[in-house]
């Protein structure tokens, strides 16, 4: 199934590149986001697009948390969770995607604020990780005081168009505090 998903994504990317050209992300300054500061830049699309509505730009911080599946001991899984997200709209009538769709996001002071360990009345610190499995649903992870195994910032750009909508996602480089 993973191979089919990868194949589908590759085909979709090839069709989008042929129809719209290459999309690029240009960040202001040195091209690196910093917690607590503004992230500004433009997204440029290779060919003109006439969207049927506003451009939607969504910035999010996604953390990966690792846990073991109780059904298969020794196997590790990583689930991705959105821990911070903001969206802006750029009106289609004032945006020129070839010259660049401008954006600005005010980033939070820290990438995330991990929950501190639980402290019991006698001063013992507890951190735990648990996975809850409900039949026919995916496992969900509950963590307290456990650091994520990965953290990634993504900028998703979407515009409704005739036929298949334009949609692309960029990985945003961030300074690690």
Coordinates of C-alpha atoms in Angstrom, one line a residue:
X1 CA 0.0 0.0 0.0
X2 CA 2.9 2.4 0.8
X3 CA 4.2 1.9 -2.7
X4 CA 0.8 2.8 -4.2
X5 CA 0.6 5.9 -2.1
X6 CA 4.1 7.0 -3.2
X7 CA 3.3 6.3 -6.8
X8 CA 0.0 8.3 -6.5
X9 CA 1.9 11.3 -5.0
X10 CA 4.6 11.2 -7.7
X11 CA 2.0 11.1 -10.5
X12 CA 0.1 14.0 -8.9
X13 CA 3.3 16.0 -8.5
X14 CA 4.2 15.4 -12.2
X15 CA 0.8 16.4 -13.5
X16 CA 0.8 19.6 -11.3
X17 CA 4.3 20.5 -12.5
X18 CA 3.3 20.1 -16.1
X19 CA 0.2 22.2 -15.6
X20 CA 1.5 25.0 -13.3
X21 CA 5.3 24.9 -13.6
X22 CA 7.7 24.7 -10.7
X23 CA 6.6 26.4 -7.4
X24 CA 9.4 28.0 -5.3
X25 CA 9.5 29.4 -1.8
X26 CA 11.6 32.5 -1.1
X27 CA 12.0 33.5 2.5
X28 CA 13.0 37.0 3.5
X29 CA 16.4 37.6 5.2
X30 CA 18.7 34.7 5.4
X31 CA 15.9 32.2 4.5
X32 CA 15.6 30.7 7.9
X33 CA 12.6 31.0 10.3
X34 CA 13.2 31.9 13.9
X35 CA 10.8 31.3 16.9
X36 CA 9.3 34.5 18.2
X37 CA 9.9 36.5 15.0
X38 CA 8.0 37.1 11.8
X39 CA 8.3 34.6 8.9
X40 CA 8.0 36.6 5.6
X41 CA 8.5 35.7 2.0
X42 CA 6.8 34.9 -1.3
X43 CA 5.7 31.8 -3.1
X44 CA 6.3 31.9 -6.9
X45 CA 4.5 29.7 -9.4
X46 CA 6.0 28.9 -12.8
X47 CA 2.9 29.7 -14.8
X48 CA 0.0 32.1 -14.4
X49 CA -3.0 30.6 -12.5
X50 CA -6.5 32.0 -12.4
X51 CA -7.9 30.6 -9.1
X52 CA -11.6 30.5 -8.5
X53 CA -11.1 32.0 -5.0
X54 CA -8.4 33.3 -2.7
X55 CA -5.0 31.7 -2.2
X56 CA -4.8 29.9 1.1
X57 CA -1.4 29.7 2.8
X58 CA -1.2 27.5 5.9
X59 CA 1.9 27.3 8.1
X60 CA 2.1 24.5 10.6
X61 CA 4.5 22.9 13.0
X62 CA 4.2 19.1 12.9
X63 CA 5.8 16.8 15.5
X64 CA 6.4 13.1 15.2
X65 CA 5.9 11.0 18.3
X66 CA 7.2 7.5 18.5
X67 CA 5.5 4.6 20.3
X68 CA 5.4 0.9 20.1
X69 CA 2.4 -0.9 18.8
X70 CA 1.1 -3.4 21.4
X71 CA 0.0 -5.8 18.7
X72 CA 3.6 -6.2 17.4
X73 CA 6.2 -5.9 20.2
X74 CA 9.4 -4.4 19.0
X75 CA 7.9 -2.5 16.1
X76 CA 8.0 1.3 16.3
X77 CA 5.5 3.7 14.8
X78 CA 5.7 7.5 14.4
X79 CA 2.5 9.5 14.3
X80 CA 2.5 13.1 13.1
X81 CA 0.6 15.7 15.1
X82 CA 0.0 19.4 14.2
X83 CA 1.0 21.4 17.3
X84 CA 0.8 24.9 15.9
X85 CA -1.0 26.2 12.8
X86 CA -1.9 29.6 11.2
X87 CA -3.5 30.4 7.9
X88 CA -3.6 33.5 5.7
X89 CA -5.6 34.3 2.6
X90 CA -4.3 36.2 -0.4
X91 CA -7.1 37.6 -2.6
X92 CA -6.9 36.1 -6.1
X93 CA -7.6 39.5 -7.7
X94 CA -4.6 41.2 -6.2
X95 CA -2.1 38.3 -6.3
X96 CA 0.2 37.5 -9.2
X97 CA 1.6 34.0 -8.5
X98 CA 4.3 34.3 -11.1
X99 CA 5.8 37.5 -9.4
X100 CA 5.1 36.0 -6.0
X101 CA 2.3 35.5 -3.4
X102 CA 3.4 37.5 -0.4
X103 CA 2.9 36.1 3.2
X104 CA 3.7 36.9 6.8
X105 CA 3.3 34.7 9.8
X106 CA 4.2 35.7 13.4
X107 CA 5.8 32.6 14.8
X108 CA 5.3 31.6 18.5
X109 CA 8.2 32.3 20.9
X110 CA 9.1 28.6 21.1
X111 CA 8.6 26.0 18.4
X112 CA 6.4 24.1 20.8
X113 CA 5.8 24.1 24.5
X114 CA 6.2 20.5 25.6
X115 CA 4.2 19.5 28.6
X116 CA 6.3 19.2 31.8
X117 CA 6.4 15.9 33.6
X118 CA 3.7 15.3 36.2
X119 CA 4.9 16.0 39.7
X120 CA 3.3 14.0 42.5
X121 CA 2.7 15.4 46.0
X122 CA 5.8 13.6 47.3
X123 CA 8.0 15.2 44.6
X124 CA 8.3 12.2 42.3
X125 CA 8.4 13.2 38.6
X126 CA 6.4 11.0 36.2
X127 CA 6.6 11.0 32.4
X128 CA 4.7 8.5 30.3
X129 CA 3.8 7.4 26.8
X130 CA 0.7 5.4 26.0
X131 CA -1.1 4.3 22.9
X132 CA -4.8 3.8 22.8
X133 CA -6.2 1.4 20.2
X134 CA -9.9 1.5 19.3
X135 CA -11.1 -1.2 17.0
X136 CA -11.2 0.0 13.3
X137 CA -9.5 3.3 14.2
X138 CA -5.8 4.2 14.2
X139 CA -3.8 4.1 17.4
X140 CA -3.5 7.4 19.1
X141 CA -0.6 8.5 21.2
X142 CA -0.9 10.2 24.5
X143 CA 2.4 11.7 25.9
X144 CA 3.3 13.7 28.9
X145 CA 6.9 14.9 29.3
X146 CA 8.2 12.9 26.3
X147 CA 10.0 14.8 23.6
X148 CA 9.0 14.4 20.0
X149 CA 11.3 12.4 17.7
X150 CA 10.9 14.9 14.9
X151 CA 9.7 18.4 14.3
X152 CA 9.0 20.0 10.9
X153 CA 7.5 23.3 9.8
X154 CA 5.5 23.1 6.6
X155 CA 3.9 25.8 4.4
X156 CA 1.0 24.5 2.4
X157 CA -0.3 26.6 -0.6
X158 CA -3.7 26.0 -2.0
X159 CA -5.9 27.6 -4.7
X160 CA -9.2 26.4 -6.1
X161 CA -8.9 26.1 -9.9
X162 CA -10.9 24.5 -12.7
X163 CA -10.2 20.8 -12.7
X164 CA -7.7 19.7 -10.0
X165 CA -6.9 22.4 -7.5
X166 CA -3.4 23.8 -7.1
X167 CA -1.8 22.5 -3.9
X168 CA 1.8 22.3 -2.9
X169 CA 3.7 22.0 0.4
X170 CA 7.1 23.4 1.3
X171 CA 9.4 22.4 4.2
X172 CA 10.4 25.6 6.0
X173 CA 13.9 25.7 7.4
X174 CA 13.8 26.8 11.1
X175 CA 16.6 27.8 13.5
X176 CA 16.7 25.4 16.4
X177 CA 16.8 27.4 19.6

